[in-house]
Amino acid sequence: MPDLTTMKNIGGEMARKLASVGITSPEELIREGAKQTFFRLKTLYPNVCLVHLYALEGAVRGVNFDSLSRDVKTDLKEFNDALKGKGGSAS
């Protein structure tokens, strides 16, 4: 089974955090999706930020996080803001 660190944007520290919320393989991260995984991380690590969400989405898509489209980044920012109670939908 491939290690999470074989995915784009996922280093050792992020892999450890992911494992602590039950995500231990690329397949699990892809299946869970960036938003749901970020939500799980946010409950355990309140200081994870929007850049972490971008990194997760990039990992799921197999691209560097800075290559995500403006529309994708906007959607992810709205999700992150909703988790902080700033409106929008957290779905």
PDB file of N, CA and C in Angstrom:
ATOM      1  N   MET A   1       0.838  -1.173   0.000  1.00  0.00           N
ATOM      2  CA  MET A   1       0.000   0.000   0.000  1.00  0.00           C
ATOM      3  C   MET A   1       0.890   1.245   0.000  1.00  0.00           C
ATOM      4  N   PRO A   2       0.660   2.173  -0.953  1.00  0.00           N
ATOM      5  CA  PRO A   2       1.484   3.379  -1.010  1.00  0.00           C
ATOM      6  C   PRO A   2       1.320   4.258   0.235  1.00  0.00           C
ATOM      7  N   ASP A   3       2.380   4.933   0.566  1.00  0.00           N
ATOM      8  CA  ASP A   3       2.409   5.847   1.705  1.00  0.00           C
ATOM      9  C   ASP A   3       1.774   7.172   1.299  1.00  0.00           C
ATOM     10  N   LEU A   4       1.138   7.847   2.257  1.00  0.00           N
ATOM     11  CA  LEU A   4       0.533   9.151   1.976  1.00  0.00           C
ATOM     12  C   LEU A   4       1.539  10.157   1.440  1.00  0.00           C
ATOM     13  N   THR A   5       2.790  10.051   1.864  1.00  0.00           N
ATOM     14  CA  THR A   5       3.790  11.021   1.418  1.00  0.00           C
ATOM     15  C   THR A   5       4.156  10.868  -0.053  1.00  0.00           C
ATOM     16  N   THR A   6       3.638   9.837  -0.715  1.00  0.00           N
ATOM     17  CA  THR A   6       3.851   9.717  -2.161  1.00  0.00           C
ATOM     18  C   THR A   6       2.901  10.640  -2.926  1.00  0.00           C
ATOM     19  N   MET A   7       1.921  11.201  -2.225  1.00  0.00           N
ATOM     20  CA  MET A   7       0.959  12.105  -2.856  1.00  0.00           C
ATOM     21  C   MET A   7       1.532  13.523  -2.891  1.00  0.00           C
ATOM     22  N   LYS A   8       1.141  14.287  -3.895  1.00  0.00           N
ATOM     23  CA  LYS A   8       1.535  15.693  -3.964  1.00  0.00           C
ATOM     24  C   LYS A   8       1.014  16.407  -2.723  1.00  0.00           C
ATOM     25  N   ASN A   9       1.806  17.337  -2.221  1.00  0.00           N
ATOM     26  CA  ASN A   9       1.443  18.227  -1.112  1.00  0.00           C
ATOM     27  C   ASN A   9       1.417  17.573   0.267  1.00  0.00           C
ATOM     28  N   ILE A  10       1.711  16.286   0.369  1.00  0.00           N
ATOM     29  CA  ILE A  10       1.621  15.590   1.655  1.00  0.00           C
ATOM     30  C   ILE A  10       3.023  15.234   2.131  1.00  0.00           C
ATOM     31  N   GLY A  11       3.462  15.919   3.187  1.00  0.00           N
ATOM     32  CA  GLY A  11       4.747  15.634   3.800  1.00  0.00           C
ATOM     33  C   GLY A  11       4.560  14.787   5.043  1.00  0.00           C
ATOM     34  N   GLY A  12       5.630  14.560   5.746  1.00  0.00           N
ATOM     35  CA  GLY A  12       5.604  13.711   6.924  1.00  0.00           C
ATOM     36  C   GLY A  12       4.673  14.199   8.011  1.00  0.00           C
ATOM     37  N   GLU A  13       4.703  15.494   8.303  1.00  0.00           N
ATOM     38  CA  GLU A  13       3.845  16.043   9.357  1.00  0.00           C
ATOM     39  C   GLU A  13       2.370  15.910   8.997  1.00  0.00           C
ATOM     40  N   MET A  14       2.009  16.228   7.757  1.00  0.00           N
ATOM     41  CA  MET A  14       0.613  16.086   7.347  1.00  0.00           C
ATOM     42  C   MET A  14       0.206  14.616   7.361  1.00  0.00           C
ATOM     43  N   ALA A  15       1.087  13.727   6.951  1.00  0.00           N
ATOM     44  CA  ALA A  15       0.774  12.293   6.980  1.00  0.00           C
ATOM     45  C   ALA A  15       0.503  11.831   8.412  1.00  0.00           C
ATOM     46  N   ARG A  16       1.273  12.333   9.373  1.00  0.00           N
ATOM     47  CA  ARG A  16       1.037  11.972  10.788  1.00  0.00           C
ATOM     48  C   ARG A  16      -0.314  12.492  11.266  1.00  0.00           C
ATOM     49  N   LYS A  17      -0.643  13.709  10.894  1.00  0.00           N
ATOM     50  CA  LYS A  17      -1.943  14.266  11.276  1.00  0.00           C
ATOM     51  C   LYS A  17      -3.077  13.476  10.638  1.00  0.00           C
ATOM     52  N   LEU A  18      -2.913  13.140   9.382  1.00  0.00           N
ATOM     53  CA  LEU A  18      -3.940  12.352   8.694  1.00  0.00           C
ATOM     54  C   LEU A  18      -4.131  10.995   9.376  1.00  0.00           C
ATOM     55  N   ALA A  19      -3.028  10.348   9.727  1.00  0.00           N
ATOM     56  CA  ALA A  19      -3.123   9.050  10.405  1.00  0.00           C
ATOM     57  C   ALA A  19      -3.859   9.179  11.728  1.00  0.00           C
ATOM     58  N   SER A  20      -3.675  10.305  12.409  1.00  0.00           N
ATOM     59  CA  SER A  20      -4.331  10.487  13.708  1.00  0.00           C
ATOM     60  C   SER A  20      -5.851  10.618  13.585  1.00  0.00           C
ATOM     61  N   VAL A  21      -6.339  10.932  12.373  1.00  0.00           N
ATOM     62  CA  VAL A  21      -7.786  10.985  12.159  1.00  0.00           C
ATOM     63  C   VAL A  21      -8.269   9.813  11.310  1.00  0.00           C
ATOM     64  N   GLY A  22      -7.420   8.797  11.187  1.00  0.00           N
ATOM     65  CA  GLY A  22      -7.831   7.553  10.539  1.00  0.00           C
ATOM     66  C   GLY A  22      -7.585   7.456   9.054  1.00  0.00           C
ATOM     67  N   ILE A  23      -6.872   8.400   8.479  1.00  0.00           N
ATOM     68  CA  ILE A  23      -6.536   8.356   7.045  1.00  0.00           C
ATOM     69  C   ILE A  23      -5.089   7.901   6.931  1.00  0.00           C
ATOM     70  N   THR A  24      -4.881   6.687   6.445  1.00  0.00           N
ATOM     71  CA  THR A  24      -3.532   6.129   6.424  1.00  0.00           C
ATOM     72  C   THR A  24      -3.028   5.749   5.036  1.00  0.00           C
ATOM     73  N   SER A  25      -3.844   5.958   4.011  1.00  0.00           N
ATOM     74  CA  SER A  25      -3.403   5.619   2.663  1.00  0.00           C
ATOM     75  C   SER A  25      -3.958   6.630   1.669  1.00  0.00           C
ATOM     76  N   PRO A  26      -3.313   6.752   0.510  1.00  0.00           N
ATOM     77  CA  PRO A  26      -3.847   7.639  -0.521  1.00  0.00           C
ATOM     78  C   PRO A  26      -5.283   7.281  -0.903  1.00  0.00           C
ATOM     79  N   GLU A  27      -5.574   5.995  -0.956  1.00  0.00           N
ATOM     80  CA  GLU A  27      -6.921   5.560  -1.323  1.00  0.00           C
ATOM     81  C   GLU A  27      -7.961   6.066  -0.319  1.00  0.00           C
ATOM     82  N   GLU A  28      -7.611   6.023   0.959  1.00  0.00           N
ATOM     83  CA  GLU A  28      -8.536   6.520   1.989  1.00  0.00           C
ATOM     84  C   GLU A  28      -8.745   8.022   1.858  1.00  0.00           C
ATOM     85  N   LEU A  29      -7.689   8.764   1.591  1.00  0.00           N
ATOM     86  CA  LEU A  29      -7.815  10.210   1.427  1.00  0.00           C
ATOM     87  C   LEU A  29      -8.684  10.528   0.215  1.00  0.00           C
ATOM     88  N   ILE A  30      -8.450   9.859  -0.866  1.00  0.00           N
ATOM     89  CA  ILE A  30      -9.237  10.086  -2.078  1.00  0.00           C
ATOM     90  C   ILE A  30     -10.703   9.736  -1.832  1.00  0.00           C
ATOM     91  N   ARG A  31     -10.946   8.620  -1.190  1.00  0.00           N
ATOM     92  CA  ARG A  31     -12.323   8.186  -0.907  1.00  0.00           C
ATOM     93  C   ARG A  31     -13.032   9.171   0.025  1.00  0.00           C
ATOM     94  N   GLU A  32     -12.333   9.639   1.039  1.00  0.00           N
ATOM     95  CA  GLU A  32     -12.916  10.554   2.022  1.00  0.00           C
ATOM     96  C   GLU A  32     -13.120  11.952   1.428  1.00  0.00           C
ATOM     97  N   GLY A  33     -12.193  12.360   0.578  1.00  0.00           N
ATOM     98  CA  GLY A  33     -12.277  13.684  -0.027  1.00  0.00           C
ATOM     99  C   GLY A  33     -11.623  14.742   0.846  1.00  0.00           C
ATOM    100  N   ALA A  34     -11.225  15.823   0.214  1.00  0.00           N
ATOM    101  CA  ALA A  34     -10.491  16.878   0.912  1.00  0.00           C
ATOM    102  C   ALA A  34     -11.325  17.566   1.982  1.00  0.00           C
ATOM    103  N   LYS A  35     -12.565  17.899   1.672  1.00  0.00           N
ATOM    104  CA  LYS A  35     -13.388  18.641   2.626  1.00  0.00           C
ATOM    105  C   LYS A  35     -13.669  17.836   3.885  1.00  0.00           C
ATOM    106  N   GLN A  36     -14.106  16.608   3.719  1.00  0.00           N
ATOM    107  CA  GLN A  36     -14.417  15.788   4.894  1.00  0.00           C
ATOM    108  C   GLN A  36     -13.158  15.504   5.706  1.00  0.00           C
ATOM    109  N   THR A  37     -12.051  15.258   5.027  1.00  0.00           N
ATOM    110  CA  THR A  37     -10.794  15.027   5.732  1.00  0.00           C
ATOM    111  C   THR A  37     -10.372  16.275   6.495  1.00  0.00           C
ATOM    112  N   PHE A  38     -10.501  17.435   5.870  1.00  0.00           N
ATOM    113  CA  PHE A  38     -10.163  18.693   6.528  1.00  0.00           C
ATOM    114  C   PHE A  38     -11.040  18.908   7.760  1.00  0.00           C
ATOM    115  N   PHE A  39     -12.317  18.613   7.641  1.00  0.00           N
ATOM    116  CA  PHE A  39     -13.227  18.734   8.778  1.00  0.00           C
ATOM    117  C   PHE A  39     -12.746  17.861   9.937  1.00  0.00           C
ATOM    118  N   ARG A  40     -12.351  16.637   9.629  1.00  0.00           N
ATOM    119  CA  ARG A  40     -11.844  15.733  10.667  1.00  0.00           C
ATOM    120  C   ARG A  40     -10.565  16.288  11.288  1.00  0.00           C
ATOM    121  N   LEU A  41      -9.670  16.805  10.462  1.00  0.00           N
ATOM    122  CA  LEU A  41      -8.439  17.399  10.978  1.00  0.00           C
ATOM    123  C   LEU A  41      -8.740  18.608  11.857  1.00  0.00           C
ATOM    124  N   LYS A  42      -9.678  19.439  11.423  1.00  0.00           N
ATOM    125  CA  LYS A  42     -10.001  20.676  12.147  1.00  0.00           C
ATOM    126  C   LYS A  42     -10.526  20.373  13.549  1.00  0.00           C
ATOM    127  N   THR A  43     -11.222  19.250  13.725  1.00  0.00           N
ATOM    128  CA  THR A  43     -11.735  18.915  15.051  1.00  0.00           C
ATOM    129  C   THR A  43     -10.602  18.561  16.009  1.00  0.00           C
ATOM    130  N   LEU A  44      -9.543  17.967  15.481  1.00  0.00           N
ATOM    131  CA  LEU A  44      -8.414  17.564  16.323  1.00  0.00           C
ATOM    132  C   LEU A  44      -7.303  18.608  16.356  1.00  0.00           C
ATOM    133  N   TYR A  45      -7.149  19.308  15.267  1.00  0.00           N
ATOM    134  CA  TYR A  45      -6.101  20.324  15.130  1.00  0.00           C
ATOM    135  C   TYR A  45      -6.765  21.644  14.710  1.00  0.00           C
ATOM    136  N   PRO A  46      -7.289  22.407  15.649  1.00  0.00           N
ATOM    137  CA  PRO A  46      -8.026  23.634  15.305  1.00  0.00           C
ATOM    138  C   PRO A  46      -7.215  24.661  14.516  1.00  0.00           C
ATOM    139  N   ASN A  47      -5.907  24.564  14.541  1.00  0.00           N
ATOM    140  CA  ASN A  47      -5.082  25.548  13.841  1.00  0.00           C
ATOM    141  C   ASN A  47      -4.807  25.213  12.378  1.00  0.00           C
ATOM    142  N   VAL A  48      -5.322  24.077  11.868  1.00  0.00           N
ATOM    143  CA  VAL A  48      -5.143  23.833  10.440  1.00  0.00           C
ATOM    144  C   VAL A  48      -5.888  24.938   9.702  1.00  0.00           C
ATOM    145  N   CYS A  49      -5.336  25.344   8.574  1.00  0.00           N
ATOM    146  CA  CYS A  49      -5.869  26.519   7.890  1.00  0.00           C
ATOM    147  C   CYS A  49      -6.219  26.194   6.437  1.00  0.00           C
ATOM    148  N   LEU A  50      -6.659  27.228   5.753  1.00  0.00           N
ATOM    149  CA  LEU A  50      -7.091  27.098   4.371  1.00  0.00           C
ATOM    150  C   LEU A  50      -6.021  26.475   3.480  1.00  0.00           C
ATOM    151  N   VAL A  51      -4.774  26.803   3.704  1.00  0.00           N
ATOM    152  CA  VAL A  51      -3.696  26.233   2.888  1.00  0.00           C
ATOM    153  C   VAL A  51      -3.655  24.705   3.042  1.00  0.00           C
ATOM    154  N   HIS A  52      -3.946  24.210   4.238  1.00  0.00           N
ATOM    155  CA  HIS A  52      -4.007  22.755   4.430  1.00  0.00           C
ATOM    156  C   HIS A  52      -5.134  22.155   3.591  1.00  0.00           C
ATOM    157  N   LEU A  53      -6.267  22.838   3.539  1.00  0.00           N
ATOM    158  CA  LEU A  53      -7.379  22.358   2.719  1.00  0.00           C
ATOM    159  C   LEU A  53      -6.991  22.356   1.245  1.00  0.00           C
ATOM    160  N   TYR A  54      -6.326  23.412   0.791  1.00  0.00           N
ATOM    161  CA  TYR A  54      -5.834  23.444  -0.593  1.00  0.00           C
ATOM    162  C   TYR A  54      -4.884  22.272  -0.850  1.00  0.00           C
ATOM    163  N   ALA A  55      -4.000  22.015   0.096  1.00  0.00           N
ATOM    164  CA  ALA A  55      -3.038  20.918  -0.060  1.00  0.00           C
ATOM    165  C   ALA A  55      -3.749  19.580  -0.177  1.00  0.00           C
ATOM    166  N   LEU A  56      -4.764  19.375   0.646  1.00  0.00           N
ATOM    167  CA  LEU A  56      -5.520  18.119   0.589  1.00  0.00           C
ATOM    168  C   LEU A  56      -6.234  17.974  -0.751  1.00  0.00           C
ATOM    169  N   GLU A  57      -6.862  19.046  -1.209  1.00  0.00           N
ATOM    170  CA  GLU A  57      -7.562  18.990  -2.499  1.00  0.00           C
ATOM    171  C   GLU A  57      -6.574  18.714  -3.628  1.00  0.00           C
ATOM    172  N   GLY A  58      -5.426  19.366  -3.576  1.00  0.00           N
ATOM    173  CA  GLY A  58      -4.405  19.097  -4.579  1.00  0.00           C
ATOM    174  C   GLY A  58      -3.939  17.655  -4.544  1.00  0.00           C
ATOM    175  N   ALA A  59      -3.778  17.113  -3.335  1.00  0.00           N
ATOM    176  CA  ALA A  59      -3.362  15.714  -3.204  1.00  0.00           C
ATOM    177  C   ALA A  59      -4.403  14.782  -3.813  1.00  0.00           C
ATOM    178  N   VAL A  60      -5.664  15.041  -3.536  1.00  0.00           N
ATOM    179  CA  VAL A  60      -6.743  14.214  -4.086  1.00  0.00           C
ATOM    180  C   VAL A  60      -6.746  14.286  -5.614  1.00  0.00           C
ATOM    181  N   ARG A  61      -6.496  15.478  -6.144  1.00  0.00           N
ATOM    182  CA  ARG A  61      -6.504  15.669  -7.599  1.00  0.00           C
ATOM    183  C   ARG A  61      -5.170  15.320  -8.263  1.00  0.00           C
ATOM    184  N   GLY A  62      -4.130  15.119  -7.455  1.00  0.00           N
ATOM    185  CA  GLY A  62      -2.813  14.789  -8.000  1.00  0.00           C
ATOM    186  C   GLY A  62      -2.088  15.973  -8.598  1.00  0.00           C
ATOM    187  N   VAL A  63      -2.367  17.181  -8.047  1.00  0.00           N
ATOM    188  CA  VAL A  63      -1.713  18.400  -8.545  1.00  0.00           C
ATOM    189  C   VAL A  63      -1.147  19.194  -7.376  1.00  0.00           C
ATOM    190  N   ASN A  64      -0.199  20.074  -7.667  1.00  0.00           N
ATOM    191  CA  ASN A  64       0.284  20.987  -6.641  1.00  0.00           C
ATOM    192  C   ASN A  64      -0.853  21.920  -6.253  1.00  0.00           C
ATOM    193  N   PHE A  65      -0.939  22.250  -4.979  1.00  0.00           N
ATOM    194  CA  PHE A  65      -2.067  23.048  -4.510  1.00  0.00           C
ATOM    195  C   PHE A  65      -2.149  24.404  -5.188  1.00  0.00           C
ATOM    196  N   ASP A  66      -1.027  24.954  -5.604  1.00  0.00           N
ATOM    197  CA  ASP A  66      -1.062  26.256  -6.260  1.00  0.00           C
ATOM    198  C   ASP A  66      -1.560  26.179  -7.702  1.00  0.00           C
ATOM    199  N   SER A  67      -1.807  24.953  -8.187  1.00  0.00           N
ATOM    200  CA  SER A  67      -2.344  24.767  -9.532  1.00  0.00           C
ATOM    201  C   SER A  67      -3.870  24.660  -9.541  1.00  0.00           C
ATOM    202  N   LEU A  68      -4.488  24.660  -8.361  1.00  0.00           N
ATOM    203  CA  LEU A  68      -5.946  24.580  -8.306  1.00  0.00           C
ATOM    204  C   LEU A  68      -6.555  25.821  -8.956  1.00  0.00           C
ATOM    205  N   SER A  69      -7.663  25.632  -9.632  1.00  0.00           N
ATOM    206  CA  SER A  69      -8.320  26.763 -10.297  1.00  0.00           C
ATOM    207  C   SER A  69      -8.874  27.755  -9.279  1.00  0.00           C
ATOM    208  N   ARG A  70      -9.116  28.951  -9.732  1.00  0.00           N
ATOM    209  CA  ARG A  70      -9.703  29.984  -8.882  1.00  0.00           C
ATOM    210  C   ARG A  70     -11.069  29.531  -8.350  1.00  0.00           C
ATOM    211  N   ASP A  71     -11.863  28.874  -9.200  1.00  0.00           N
ATOM    212  CA  ASP A  71     -13.184  28.406  -8.773  1.00  0.00           C
ATOM    213  C   ASP A  71     -13.078  27.371  -7.658  1.00  0.00           C
ATOM    214  N   VAL A  72     -12.137  26.455  -7.792  1.00  0.00           N
ATOM    215  CA  VAL A  72     -11.941  25.437  -6.758  1.00  0.00           C
ATOM    216  C   VAL A  72     -11.490  26.097  -5.469  1.00  0.00           C
ATOM    217  N   LYS A  73     -10.543  27.016  -5.565  1.00  0.00           N
ATOM    218  CA  LYS A  73     -10.058  27.714  -4.365  1.00  0.00           C
ATOM    219  C   LYS A  73     -11.179  28.509  -3.702  1.00  0.00           C
ATOM    220  N   THR A  74     -12.025  29.133  -4.495  1.00  0.00           N
ATOM    221  CA  THR A  74     -13.157  29.886  -3.940  1.00  0.00           C
ATOM    222  C   THR A  74     -14.104  28.956  -3.198  1.00  0.00           C
ATOM    223  N   ASP A  75     -14.414  27.825  -3.795  1.00  0.00           N
ATOM    224  CA  ASP A  75     -15.286  26.838  -3.147  1.00  0.00           C
ATOM    225  C   ASP A  75     -14.682  26.357  -1.829  1.00  0.00           C
ATOM    226  N   LEU A  76     -13.403  26.064  -1.838  1.00  0.00           N
ATOM    227  CA  LEU A  76     -12.741  25.597  -0.622  1.00  0.00           C
ATOM    228  C   LEU A  76     -12.696  26.684   0.445  1.00  0.00           C
ATOM    229  N   LYS A  77     -12.474  27.933   0.029  1.00  0.00           N
ATOM    230  CA  LYS A  77     -12.465  29.036   0.987  1.00  0.00           C
ATOM    231  C   LYS A  77     -13.839  29.199   1.624  1.00  0.00           C
ATOM    232  N   GLU A  78     -14.894  29.084   0.841  1.00  0.00           N
ATOM    233  CA  GLU A  78     -16.251  29.176   1.384  1.00  0.00           C
ATOM    234  C   GLU A  78     -16.506  28.063   2.391  1.00  0.00           C
ATOM    235  N   PHE A  79     -16.040  26.867   2.079  1.00  0.00           N
ATOM    236  CA  PHE A  79     -16.181  25.743   3.012  1.00  0.00           C
ATOM    237  C   PHE A  79     -15.436  26.032   4.310  1.00  0.00           C
ATOM    238  N   ASN A  80     -14.205  26.498   4.196  1.00  0.00           N
ATOM    239  CA  ASN A  80     -13.410  26.832   5.371  1.00  0.00           C
ATOM    240  C   ASN A  80     -14.085  27.921   6.198  1.00  0.00           C
ATOM    241  N   ASP A  81     -14.584  28.956   5.533  1.00  0.00           N
ATOM    242  CA  ASP A  81     -15.273  30.036   6.234  1.00  0.00           C
ATOM    243  C   ASP A  81     -16.516  29.524   6.958  1.00  0.00           C
ATOM    244  N   ALA A  82     -17.238  28.602   6.337  1.00  0.00           N
ATOM    245  CA  ALA A  82     -18.431  28.044   6.966  1.00  0.00           C
ATOM    246  C   ALA A  82     -18.072  27.289   8.242  1.00  0.00           C
ATOM    247  N   LEU A  83     -16.922  26.632   8.232  1.00  0.00           N
ATOM    248  CA  LEU A  83     -16.484  25.931   9.438  1.00  0.00           C
ATOM    249  C   LEU A  83     -16.172  26.909  10.558  1.00  0.00           C
ATOM    250  N   LYS A  84     -15.816  28.126  10.203  1.00  0.00           N
ATOM    251  CA  LYS A  84     -15.517  29.158  11.181  1.00  0.00           C
ATOM    252  C   LYS A  84     -16.768  29.971  11.529  1.00  0.00           C
ATOM    253  N   GLY A  85     -17.927  29.582  10.978  1.00  0.00           N
ATOM    254  CA  GLY A  85     -19.157  30.286  11.285  1.00  0.00           C
ATOM    255  C   GLY A  85     -19.323  31.591  10.534  1.00  0.00           C
ATOM    256  N   LYS A  86     -18.670  31.720   9.375  1.00  0.00           N
ATOM    257  CA  LYS A  86     -18.742  32.968   8.616  1.00  0.00           C
ATOM    258  C   LYS A  86     -19.724  32.873   7.457  1.00  0.00           C
ATOM    259  N   GLY A  87     -20.703  31.998   7.573  1.00  0.00           N
ATOM    260  CA  GLY A  87     -21.703  31.896   6.503  1.00  0.00           C
ATOM    261  C   GLY A  87     -21.361  30.820   5.503  1.00  0.00           C
ATOM    262  N   GLY A  88     -22.231  30.641   4.551  1.00  0.00           N
ATOM    263  CA  GLY A  88     -22.036  29.607   3.546  1.00  0.00           C
ATOM    264  C   GLY A  88     -22.472  28.260   4.065  1.00  0.00           C
ATOM    265  N   SER A  89     -22.229  27.249   3.273  1.00  0.00           N
ATOM    266  CA  SER A  89     -22.634  25.893   3.614  1.00  0.00           C
ATOM    267  C   SER A  89     -21.416  25.020   3.815  1.00  0.00           C
ATOM    268  N   ALA A  90     -21.445  24.188   4.830  1.00  0.00           N
ATOM    269  CA  ALA A  90     -20.312  23.301   5.117  1.00  0.00           C
ATOM    270  C   ALA A  90     -20.456  21.952   4.443  1.00  0.00           C
ATOM    271  N   SER A  91     -21.315  21.839   3.456  1.00  0.00           N
ATOM    272  CA  SER A  91     -21.502  20.542   2.786  1.00  0.00           C
ATOM    273  C   SER A  91     -20.616  20.398   1.588  1.00  0.00           C
TER     274      SER A  91
END
